[in-house]
mmCIF file of C-alpha atoms in Angstrom:
data_model
loop_
_atom_site.group_PDB
_atom_site.id
_atom_site.type_symbol
_atom_site.label_atom_id
_atom_site.label_comp_id
_atom_site.label_asym_id
_atom_site.label_seq_id
_atom_site.Cartn_x
_atom_site.Cartn_y
_atom_site.Cartn_z
ATOM 1 C CA MET A 4 0.292 -16.822 -19.909
ATOM 2 C CA GLY A 5 1.058 -13.055 -20.040
ATOM 3 C CA ALA A 6 -2.396 -12.134 -18.699
ATOM 4 C CA PHE A 7 -2.168 -14.771 -16.032
ATOM 5 C CA GLU A 8 1.223 -13.546 -14.928
ATOM 6 C CA ASP A 9 -0.096 -9.952 -14.693
ATOM 7 C CA SER A 10 -3.142 -11.055 -12.627
ATOM 8 C CA LYS A 11 -1.100 -13.116 -10.088
ATOM 9 C CA PRO A 12 -0.830 -10.228 -7.514
ATOM 10 C CA ALA A 13 -4.578 -9.590 -7.740
ATOM 11 C CA LEU A 14 -5.426 -13.301 -7.395
ATOM 12 C CA ALA A 15 -3.030 -13.628 -4.497
ATOM 13 C CA MET A 16 -4.716 -10.713 -2.696
ATOM 14 C CA LEU A 17 -8.140 -12.124 -3.345
ATOM 15 C CA GLY A 18 -7.136 -15.399 -1.706
ATOM 16 C CA MET A 19 -5.563 -13.553 1.204
ATOM 17 C CA GLN A 20 -8.754 -11.592 1.943
ATOM 18 C CA PHE A 21 -10.742 -14.854 2.309
ATOM 19 C CA SER A 22 -8.035 -16.232 4.582
ATOM 20 C CA TYR A 23 -7.930 -12.998 6.637
ATOM 21 C CA ALA A 24 -11.732 -13.256 7.127
ATOM 22 C CA ILE A 25 -11.413 -16.821 8.432
ATOM 23 C CA VAL A 26 -8.492 -15.800 10.624
ATOM 24 C CA SER A 27 -10.557 -13.004 12.175
ATOM 25 C CA LEU A 28 -13.563 -15.238 12.864
ATOM 26 C CA ILE A 29 -11.507 -18.140 14.310
ATOM 27 C CA THR A 30 -9.464 -15.794 16.486
ATOM 28 C CA ARG A 31 -12.595 -14.081 17.831
ATOM 29 C CA ALA A 32 -14.231 -17.502 18.597
ATOM 30 C CA ALA A 33 -11.105 -18.720 20.389
ATOM 31 C CA LEU A 34 -10.835 -15.589 22.472
ATOM 32 C CA ILE A 35 -14.491 -15.671 23.471
ATOM 33 C CA GLN A 36 -13.968 -19.178 24.825
ATOM 34 C CA GLY A 37 -11.419 -17.700 27.221
ATOM 35 C CA MET A 38 -8.071 -18.041 25.553
ATOM 36 C CA SER A 39 -5.542 -15.322 26.418
ATOM 37 C CA PRO A 40 -4.979 -12.947 23.490
ATOM 38 C CA ARG A 41 -1.228 -12.701 24.265
ATOM 39 C CA VAL A 42 -0.784 -16.422 24.454
ATOM 40 C CA PHE A 43 -2.731 -16.837 21.231
ATOM 41 C CA VAL A 44 -0.286 -14.473 19.421
ATOM 42 C CA VAL A 45 2.733 -16.392 20.735
ATOM 43 C CA TYR A 46 1.420 -19.788 19.524
ATOM 44 C CA ARG A 47 0.402 -18.235 16.233
ATOM 45 C CA GLN A 48 3.857 -16.904 15.527
ATOM 46 C CA ALA A 49 5.614 -20.054 16.834
ATOM 47 C CA ILE A 50 3.594 -22.302 14.543
ATOM 48 C CA ALA A 51 4.242 -19.939 11.637
ATOM 49 C CA THR A 52 8.019 -20.154 12.357
ATOM 50 C CA VAL A 53 7.991 -23.985 12.550
ATOM 51 C CA VAL A 54 6.184 -24.217 9.179
ATOM 52 C CA ILE A 55 7.979 -21.564 7.162
ATOM 53 C CA ALA A 56 11.561 -21.787 8.484
ATOM 54 C CA PRO A 57 12.282 -25.205 6.888
ATOM 55 C CA LEU A 58 10.810 -24.006 3.592
ATOM 56 C CA ALA A 59 13.035 -20.942 3.693
ATOM 57 C CA HIS A 60 16.108 -23.010 4.548
ATOM 58 C CA PHE A 61 15.707 -25.648 1.793
ATOM 59 C CA SER A 62 14.711 -23.093 -0.860
ATOM 60 C CA ARG A 63 17.707 -20.922 -0.068
ATOM 61 C CA LYS A 64 20.129 -20.718 -3.010
ATOM 62 C CA SER A 65 23.856 -20.832 -2.563
ATOM 63 C CA GLY A 66 25.350 -17.332 -2.713
ATOM 64 C CA GLY A 67 22.062 -15.766 -1.908
ATOM 65 C CA THR A 68 21.481 -12.420 -0.140
ATOM 66 C CA ALA A 69 23.088 -12.290 3.284
ATOM 67 C CA MET A 70 21.413 -10.385 6.082
ATOM 68 C CA GLY A 71 23.600 -7.535 7.275
ATOM 69 C CA LEU A 72 23.231 -5.418 10.399
ATOM 70 C CA ARG A 73 21.051 -2.831 8.650
ATOM 71 C CA SER A 74 18.799 -5.496 7.203
ATOM 72 C CA PHE A 75 18.499 -7.198 10.626
ATOM 73 C CA CYS A 76 17.597 -3.888 12.332
ATOM 74 C CA LEU A 77 14.929 -3.209 9.736
ATOM 75 C CA VAL A 78 13.466 -6.727 10.030
ATOM 76 C CA PHE A 79 13.578 -6.515 13.838
ATOM 77 C CA SER A 80 11.708 -3.203 13.851
ATOM 78 C CA ALA A 81 9.175 -4.474 11.273
ATOM 79 C CA SER A 82 8.571 -7.580 13.407
ATOM 80 C CA LEU A 83 8.207 -5.571 16.666
ATOM 81 C CA ILE A 84 5.864 -2.951 15.260
ATOM 82 C CA GLY A 85 4.012 -4.770 12.514
ATOM 83 C CA VAL A 86 3.680 -8.210 14.184
ATOM 84 C CA THR A 87 4.249 -8.171 17.945
ATOM 85 C CA ILE A 88 2.546 -4.922 18.908
ATOM 86 C CA ASN A 89 0.099 -5.004 16.042
ATOM 87 C CA GLN A 90 -1.238 -8.495 16.751
ATOM 88 C CA ASN A 91 -1.315 -8.066 20.528
ATOM 89 C CA VAL A 92 -3.424 -4.881 20.400
ATOM 90 C CA TYR A 93 -5.503 -6.337 17.547
ATOM 91 C CA ALA A 94 -6.341 -9.443 19.497
ATOM 92 C CA GLU A 95 -7.348 -7.414 22.552
ATOM 93 C CA GLY A 96 -9.441 -5.073 20.418
ATOM 94 C CA LEU A 97 -11.005 -7.961 18.534
ATOM 95 C CA TYR A 98 -12.114 -9.556 21.814
ATOM 96 C CA LEU A 99 -13.580 -6.320 23.232
ATOM 97 C CA ALA A 100 -15.299 -5.156 20.049
ATOM 98 C CA SER A 101 -16.233 -7.500 17.194
ATOM 99 C CA SER A 102 -14.911 -9.212 14.055
ATOM 100 C CA SER A 103 -16.797 -6.931 11.689
ATOM 101 C CA MET A 104 -15.488 -3.823 13.525
ATOM 102 C CA ALA A 105 -11.885 -5.087 13.341
ATOM 103 C CA SER A 106 -12.195 -5.851 9.643
ATOM 104 C CA ALA A 107 -13.865 -2.523 8.807
ATOM 105 C CA MET A 108 -11.219 -0.564 10.776
ATOM 106 C CA GLY A 109 -8.591 -2.260 8.578
ATOM 107 C CA ASN A 110 -9.781 -0.061 5.711
ATOM 108 C CA LEU A 111 -8.225 2.900 7.450
ATOM 109 C CA VAL A 112 -4.754 1.666 6.629
ATOM 110 C CA PRO A 113 -4.299 3.510 3.290
ATOM 111 C CA ALA A 114 -5.462 6.801 4.757
ATOM 112 C CA ILE A 115 -3.139 6.423 7.800
ATOM 113 C CA THR A 116 -0.324 5.423 5.487
ATOM 114 C CA PHE A 117 -0.907 8.529 3.415
ATOM 115 C CA VAL A 118 -0.831 10.807 6.491
ATOM 116 C CA MET A 119 2.364 9.113 7.855
ATOM 117 C CA ALA A 120 4.069 9.251 4.451
ATOM 118 C CA PHE A 121 3.274 13.000 4.250
ATOM 119 C CA LEU A 122 4.669 13.620 7.712
ATOM 120 C CA ILE A 123 7.968 11.904 6.936
ATOM 121 C CA GLY A 124 8.288 13.520 3.579
ATOM 122 C CA LEU A 125 7.504 10.541 1.311
ATOM 123 C CA GLU A 126 4.251 12.110 0.157
ATOM 124 C CA LYS A 127 3.909 15.650 -1.138
ATOM 125 C CA ILE A 128 0.629 17.586 -1.232
ATOM 126 C CA ASN A 129 -0.120 20.103 -3.967
ATOM 127 C CA ILE A 130 -3.325 21.986 -2.952
ATOM 128 C CA ARG A 131 -3.898 22.912 -6.604
ATOM 129 C CA SER A 132 -3.776 19.267 -7.649
ATOM 130 C CA PHE A 133 -7.100 17.450 -7.792
ATOM 131 C CA ARG A 134 -5.436 14.133 -6.846
ATOM 132 C CA SER A 135 -3.959 15.673 -3.669
ATOM 133 C CA ILE A 136 -7.411 17.060 -2.736
ATOM 134 C CA ALA A 137 -8.884 13.643 -3.368
ATOM 135 C CA LYS A 138 -6.413 12.036 -0.969
ATOM 136 C CA ILE A 139 -7.112 14.600 1.713
ATOM 137 C CA VAL A 140 -10.909 14.316 1.344
ATOM 138 C CA GLY A 141 -10.659 10.513 1.301
ATOM 139 C CA THR A 142 -8.601 10.538 4.478
ATOM 140 C CA VAL A 143 -11.099 12.798 6.234
ATOM 141 C CA ILE A 144 -13.998 10.523 5.085
ATOM 142 C CA CYS A 145 -12.163 7.429 6.370
ATOM 143 C CA VAL A 146 -11.461 8.950 9.782
ATOM 144 C CA SER A 147 -15.043 10.279 10.119
ATOM 145 C CA GLY A 148 -16.391 6.870 9.198
ATOM 146 C CA ALA A 149 -14.155 5.187 11.827
ATOM 147 C CA ILE A 150 -15.355 7.657 14.505
ATOM 148 C CA SER A 151 -18.961 6.928 13.488
ATOM 149 C CA MET A 152 -18.395 3.235 13.840
ATOM 150 C CA ALA A 153 -16.907 3.616 17.290
ATOM 151 C CA LEU A 154 -19.258 6.232 18.812
ATOM 152 C CA LEU A 155 -22.546 6.250 16.811
ATOM 153 C CA ARG A 156 -23.703 2.649 17.002
ATOM 154 C CA GLY A 157 -27.353 3.550 16.400
ATOM 155 C CA PRO A 158 -30.311 1.169 16.117
ATOM 156 C CA LYS A 159 -29.594 -2.547 15.948
ATOM 157 C CA LEU A 160 -30.100 -4.148 12.510
ATOM 158 C CA LEU A 161 -29.285 -7.812 13.026
ATOM 159 C CA ASN A 162 -28.874 -10.291 15.923
ATOM 160 C CA THR A 163 -29.020 -10.107 19.628
ATOM 161 C CA THR A 164 -25.615 -11.493 20.493
ATOM 162 C CA ILE A 165 -24.980 -13.803 23.397
ATOM 163 C CA PHE A 166 -21.538 -12.215 23.727
ATOM 164 C CA GLU A 167 -22.680 -8.799 24.925
ATOM 165 C CA SER A 168 -19.977 -6.173 25.376
ATOM 166 C CA GLY A 169 -20.317 -2.987 27.474
ATOM 167 C CA GLY A 170 -20.063 0.440 26.004
ATOM 168 C CA GLU A 171 -16.666 1.105 27.594
ATOM 169 C CA ASP A 172 -15.313 -2.232 26.419
ATOM 170 C CA TRP A 173 -16.590 -1.444 22.884
ATOM 171 C CA LEU A 174 -14.897 1.922 22.797
ATOM 172 C CA LEU A 175 -11.666 0.532 24.207
ATOM 173 C CA GLY A 176 -11.749 -2.253 21.598
ATOM 174 C CA CYS A 177 -12.183 0.261 18.827
ATOM 175 C CA LEU A 178 -9.243 2.273 20.116
ATOM 176 C CA LEU A 179 -7.043 -0.829 20.283
ATOM 177 C CA ILE A 180 -8.034 -1.792 16.694
ATOM 178 C CA PHE A 181 -7.222 1.736 15.526
ATOM 179 C CA ALA A 182 -3.803 1.409 17.182
ATOM 180 C CA SER A 183 -3.405 -1.883 15.308
ATOM 181 C CA THR A 184 -4.147 -0.220 11.967
ATOM 182 C CA PHE A 185 -1.581 2.481 12.857
ATOM 183 C CA CYS A 186 1.079 -0.275 13.477
ATOM 184 C CA TRP A 187 0.106 -2.018 10.212
ATOM 185 C CA SER A 188 0.583 1.255 8.280
ATOM 186 C CA ILE A 189 4.097 1.574 9.748
ATOM 187 C CA TRP A 190 4.772 -2.061 8.751
ATOM 188 C CA LEU A 191 3.686 -1.313 5.162
ATOM 189 C CA ILE A 192 6.044 1.645 4.921
ATOM 190 C CA LEU A 193 8.885 -0.363 6.457
ATOM 191 C CA GLN A 194 8.377 -3.107 3.865
ATOM 192 C CA VAL A 195 9.820 -0.863 1.159
ATOM 193 C CA PRO A 196 13.305 -0.550 2.695
ATOM 194 C CA VAL A 197 13.109 -4.082 4.146
ATOM 195 C CA THR A 198 12.440 -5.839 0.872
ATOM 196 C CA ALA A 199 15.020 -3.604 -0.871
ATOM 197 C CA SER A 200 17.753 -4.562 1.576
ATOM 198 C CA TYR A 201 16.705 -8.189 1.968
ATOM 199 C CA PRO A 202 14.736 -9.278 -1.149
ATOM 200 C CA ASN A 203 14.400 -12.992 -0.191
ATOM 201 C CA HIS A 204 10.697 -12.949 0.646
ATOM 202 C CA LEU A 205 10.435 -16.526 2.060
ATOM 203 C CA SER A 206 13.469 -16.058 4.314
ATOM 204 C CA LEU A 207 12.161 -12.627 5.300
ATOM 205 C CA SER A 208 8.796 -14.165 6.380
ATOM 206 C CA ALA A 209 10.670 -16.743 8.473
ATOM 207 C CA TRP A 210 12.699 -14.081 10.187
ATOM 208 C CA LEU A 211 9.569 -11.977 10.900
ATOM 209 C CA CYS A 212 7.792 -14.975 12.450
ATOM 210 C CA PHE A 213 10.824 -16.047 14.510
ATOM 211 C CA LEU A 214 11.517 -12.599 15.911
ATOM 212 C CA ALA A 215 7.864 -12.035 16.619
ATOM 213 C CA THR A 216 7.772 -15.343 18.545
ATOM 214 C CA LEU A 217 10.619 -14.246 20.771
ATOM 215 C CA GLN A 218 9.256 -10.696 21.243
ATOM 216 C CA SER A 219 5.705 -11.868 21.945
ATOM 217 C CA GLY A 220 6.925 -14.636 24.266
ATOM 218 C CA ILE A 221 8.993 -12.242 26.397
ATOM 219 C CA LEU A 222 6.051 -9.792 26.513
ATOM 220 C CA THR A 223 3.616 -12.514 27.568
ATOM 221 C CA LEU A 224 5.918 -13.878 30.250
ATOM 222 C CA PHE A 225 5.933 -10.427 31.873
ATOM 223 C CA LEU A 226 2.153 -9.695 31.485
ATOM 224 C CA GLU A 227 0.617 -13.239 31.819
ATOM 225 C CA LYS A 228 1.234 -14.412 35.366
ATOM 226 C CA ASP A 229 -1.158 -17.369 35.249
ATOM 227 C CA LEU A 230 0.676 -20.415 33.812
ATOM 228 C CA ASP A 231 -2.606 -22.152 33.156
ATOM 229 C CA ALA A 232 -3.255 -19.605 30.407
ATOM 230 C CA TRP A 233 -0.674 -21.374 28.246
ATOM 231 C CA LYS A 234 -2.795 -24.529 28.080
ATOM 232 C CA LEU A 235 -5.120 -25.179 25.111
ATOM 233 C CA HIS A 236 -8.484 -26.361 26.392
ATOM 234 C CA SER A 237 -10.436 -27.134 23.208
ATOM 235 C CA TYR A 238 -10.079 -28.227 19.578
ATOM 236 C CA LEU A 239 -11.220 -24.808 18.452
ATOM 237 C CA GLU A 240 -8.221 -23.194 20.174
ATOM 238 C CA VAL A 241 -5.783 -25.754 18.615
ATOM 239 C CA VAL A 242 -7.358 -25.290 15.125
ATOM 240 C CA GLY A 243 -7.350 -21.516 15.550
ATOM 241 C CA CYS A 244 -3.604 -21.429 16.486
ATOM 242 C CA LEU A 245 -2.708 -23.803 13.623
ATOM 243 C CA PHE A 246 -4.769 -21.965 10.880
ATOM 244 C CA THR A 247 -3.731 -18.460 11.952
ATOM 245 C CA GLY A 248 -0.131 -19.474 12.354
ATOM 246 C CA ILE A 249 0.219 -21.287 8.994
ATOM 247 C CA ILE A 250 -2.083 -19.160 6.855
ATOM 248 C CA GLY A 251 -2.533 -15.892 8.763
ATOM 249 C CA SER A 252 1.152 -15.348 9.568
ATOM 250 C CA GLY A 253 3.508 -17.652 7.620
ATOM 251 C CA ILE A 254 1.926 -17.640 4.184
ATOM 252 C CA SER A 255 0.399 -14.161 4.426
ATOM 253 C CA PHE A 256 3.718 -12.477 5.280
ATOM 254 C CA PHE A 257 5.327 -14.114 2.263
ATOM 255 C CA VAL A 258 2.470 -13.202 -0.100
ATOM 256 C CA GLN A 259 2.194 -9.639 1.253
ATOM 257 C CA ALA A 260 5.912 -9.024 0.856
ATOM 258 C CA TRP A 261 5.854 -10.444 -2.667
ATOM 259 C CA VAL A 262 2.802 -8.370 -3.720
ATOM 260 C CA ILE A 263 4.362 -5.147 -2.253
ATOM 261 C CA SER A 264 7.544 -5.770 -4.252
ATOM 262 C CA GLN A 265 5.457 -6.254 -7.402
ATOM 263 C CA ARG A 266 2.772 -3.528 -7.082
ATOM 264 C CA GLY A 267 3.650 -1.308 -4.134
ATOM 265 C CA PRO A 268 2.239 -0.968 -0.628
ATOM 266 C CA LEU A 269 -1.108 0.491 -1.454
ATOM 267 C CA PHE A 270 -2.107 -2.138 -4.017
ATOM 268 C CA SER A 271 -3.001 -4.645 -1.378
ATOM 269 C CA ALA A 272 -5.214 -2.141 0.410
ATOM 270 C CA MET A 273 -7.621 -2.136 -2.532
ATOM 271 C CA PHE A 274 -8.888 -5.551 -1.556
ATOM 272 C CA ASN A 275 -9.534 -4.796 2.165
ATOM 273 C CA PRO A 276 -13.288 -4.028 1.677
ATOM 274 C CA LEU A 277 -13.819 -7.571 0.361
ATOM 275 C CA CYS A 278 -12.595 -8.946 3.671
ATOM 276 C CA THR A 279 -14.921 -6.575 5.519
ATOM 277 C CA VAL A 280 -17.922 -7.826 3.587
ATOM 278 C CA ILE A 281 -17.062 -11.477 4.145
ATOM 279 C CA VAL A 282 -16.352 -11.021 7.862
ATOM 280 C CA THR A 283 -19.599 -9.020 8.478
ATOM 281 C CA ILE A 284 -21.773 -11.652 6.794
ATOM 282 C CA LEU A 285 -20.093 -14.669 8.329
ATOM 283 C CA ALA A 286 -19.831 -13.044 11.853
ATOM 284 C CA ALA A 287 -23.543 -12.297 11.868
ATOM 285 C CA ILE A 288 -24.331 -15.893 10.819
ATOM 286 C CA PHE A 289 -21.932 -17.962 12.965
ATOM 287 C CA LEU A 290 -20.885 -15.708 15.849
ATOM 288 C CA HIS A 291 -24.296 -13.921 16.064
ATOM 289 C CA GLU A 292 -22.547 -10.527 16.174
ATOM 290 C CA GLU A 293 -24.732 -7.454 16.285
ATOM 291 C CA ILE A 294 -24.848 -5.082 13.320
ATOM 292 C CA TYR A 295 -25.775 -1.482 14.078
ATOM 293 C CA THR A 296 -26.923 1.295 11.771
ATOM 294 C CA GLY A 297 -24.225 3.704 12.815
ATOM 295 C CA SER A 298 -21.506 1.065 12.430
ATOM 296 C CA LEU A 299 -22.771 0.068 8.975
ATOM 297 C CA ILE A 300 -22.912 3.685 7.780
ATOM 298 C CA GLY A 301 -19.452 4.303 9.200
ATOM 299 C CA ALA A 302 -18.062 1.194 7.479
ATOM 300 C CA VAL A 303 -19.540 2.307 4.135
ATOM 301 C CA ALA A 304 -17.939 5.736 4.677
ATOM 302 C CA VAL A 305 -14.571 4.164 5.423
ATOM 303 C CA ILE A 306 -14.746 2.067 2.208
ATOM 304 C CA ILE A 307 -15.768 5.133 0.120
ATOM 305 C CA GLY A 308 -12.920 7.124 1.592
ATOM 306 C CA LEU A 309 -10.533 4.216 0.949
ATOM 307 C CA TYR A 310 -11.222 4.211 -2.769
ATOM 308 C CA ILE A 311 -11.017 7.990 -2.966
ATOM 309 C CA VAL A 312 -7.523 7.851 -1.439
ATOM 310 C CA LEU A 313 -6.516 4.941 -3.765
ATOM 311 C CA TRP A 314 -7.845 6.856 -6.772
ATOM 312 C CA GLY A 315 -5.745 9.852 -5.815
ATOM 313 C CA LYS A 316 -2.717 7.598 -5.296
ATOM 314 C CA ALA A 317 -3.288 5.908 -8.633
ATOM 315 C CA LYS A 318 -2.767 9.225 -10.341
ATOM 316 C CA ASP A 319 0.674 9.298 -8.820
ATOM 317 C CA PHE A 320 1.594 5.996 -10.354
ATOM 318 C CA ILE A 321 0.254 6.986 -13.792
ATOM 319 C CA LYS A 322 2.173 10.243 -13.588
ATOM 320 C CA GLU A 323 5.403 8.433 -12.713
ATOM 321 C CA GLU A 324 4.941 5.923 -15.535
ATOM 322 C CA ASP A 325 4.383 8.712 -18.023
ATOM 323 C CA ARG A 326 7.595 10.477 -17.144
ATOM 324 C CA VAL A 327 10.334 10.105 -19.751
ATOM 325 C CA ASP A 328 14.021 10.641 -19.028
ATOM 326 C CA PRO A 329 15.168 13.650 -21.108
ATOM 327 C CA LYS A 330 18.521 11.971 -21.724
ATOM 328 C CA LEU A 331 16.802 8.826 -23.052
ATOM 329 C CA GLU A 332 14.544 10.954 -25.184
ATOM 330 C CA THR A 333 17.524 12.824 -26.686
ATOM 331 C CA ASP A 334 19.368 9.569 -27.309
ATOM 332 C CA GLU A 335 16.335 8.116 -29.042
ATOM 333 C CA ARG A 336 15.967 11.193 -31.279
ATOM 334 C CA GLN A 337 19.676 11.064 -32.151
ATOM 335 C CA THR A 338 19.435 7.332 -32.978
ATOM 336 C CA SER A 339 16.348 7.913 -35.115
ATOM 337 C CA LYS A 340 18.054 10.775 -36.959
ATOM 338 C CA ILE A 341 21.110 8.612 -37.744
ATOM 339 C CA THR A 342 18.964 5.717 -38.911
ATOM 340 C CA ILE A 343 16.908 7.953 -41.251
ATOM 341 C CA GLU A 344 20.086 9.564 -42.750
ATOM 342 C CA GLU A 345 21.674 6.176 -43.284
ATOM 343 C CA SER A 346 18.558 4.896 -45.005
ATOM 344 C CA ARG A 347 18.692 7.872 -47.394
ATOM 345 C CA GLY A 348 22.350 7.223 -48.221
ATOM 346 C CA VAL A 349 23.518 10.307 -46.396
ATOM 347 C CA GLU A 350 26.578 10.000 -44.152
ATOM 348 C CA PRO A 351 25.414 10.820 -40.656
ATOM 349 C CA VAL A 352 26.995 13.869 -39.028
ATOM 350 C CA LEU A 353 27.304 13.698 -35.242
ATOM 351 C CA GLU A 354 26.577 16.884 -33.426
ATOM 352 C CA GLU A 355 29.217 15.917 -30.874
ATOM 353 C CA PRO A 356 32.308 13.644 -31.314
ATOM 354 C CA LEU A 357 32.132 10.257 -29.758
ATOM 355 C CA LEU A 358 35.204 11.073 -27.711
ATOM 356 C CA SER A 359 34.975 14.655 -26.501
ATOM 357 C CA ASP A 360 37.851 16.952 -25.752
ATOM 358 C CA LYS A 361 37.290 16.307 -22.051
ATOM 359 C CA SER A 362 38.017 12.582 -22.593
ATOM 360 C CA ASN A 363 41.174 13.443 -24.440
ATOM 361 C CA ASP A 364 42.258 15.709 -21.603
ATOM 362 C CA ILE A 365 41.637 12.920 -19.150
ATOM 363 C CA GLU A 366 43.738 10.513 -21.229
ATOM 364 C CA GLU A 367 46.583 13.071 -21.423
ATOM 365 C CA SER A 368 46.375 13.672 -17.675
ATOM 366 C CA SER A 369 46.491 9.924 -16.955
ATOM 367 C CA ASP A 370 49.515 9.515 -19.311
ATOM 368 C CA PHE A 371 51.250 12.375 -17.557
ATOM 369 C CA HIS A 372 50.691 10.685 -14.102
ATOM 370 C CA LYS A 373 52.009 7.355 -15.478
ATOM 371 C CA LYS A 374 55.205 9.105 -16.589
#
């Protein structure tokens, strides 16, 4: 059972990568049929709210964590940046580019997270440290690979797609997907204070979906003037909204928040390349998406850079785990010394009295104030 418990976060992320791949493919197929990306996001979050809110309500324990003003502000910001803005620009980019491009761009998240953490002071760089150099080099490789994917498409390897996109649309789609990864990186960083101030993961997921529904709905009402865009015209659109809402938003938010609380924000990023491989293969088979040499080389570079960044970050975790509190170490030595002396029949001699002179002074001072 111990090994199974330790592997739960990894198994959860493996399952989520398969679900992310299906979400990407279904979303792309629904958008190609003519569904509005903004309306799709609203329905996705609304369905997620309807599914997960009752679960959060009935699983809530009496006397649980209450959401204060600070927690609400953090959740609102995480919902606005990591869900509303993120999914809207992602859906637009997914429609203009391709599923495989969107999935491959997702591997930029750890590198972007590293740069953002450095800029706000959460990450320090020591140029003499090999791990810091690894993170810098990995970030440069990731960004170079992303640029290669967007600009250097190269010769076609597979498929002549029936959904042809122009060069300008392709570049705009890549830029929108890059903006989406930037928002996702902010969301990952925000998850640390959010889960610390409001550790109820199921309730947190319900709040994220609910607030995202309101935010996306208001945004869509302003931008989408055609009321006919709110209608669902095919079973594919219905299934796409249901699957992405229940699995892609409701369950994934809960699993993501739980994994981050267990292993940290960069642990989940280790599994992103698996989603890229699944999406690329299935998109070429079912959606007949084109695969280009430049895009493939760029995707490989992004994945290599990803693991270099994660390797450099892993050194941080090892270093933190190896640190020992000097006070604890001193206490352990003192305890060991007393135990050895007692076992030898020698009366232990404390280097400092249990109640120091300072404590006596404090007692005398308190007695004086009482008088």
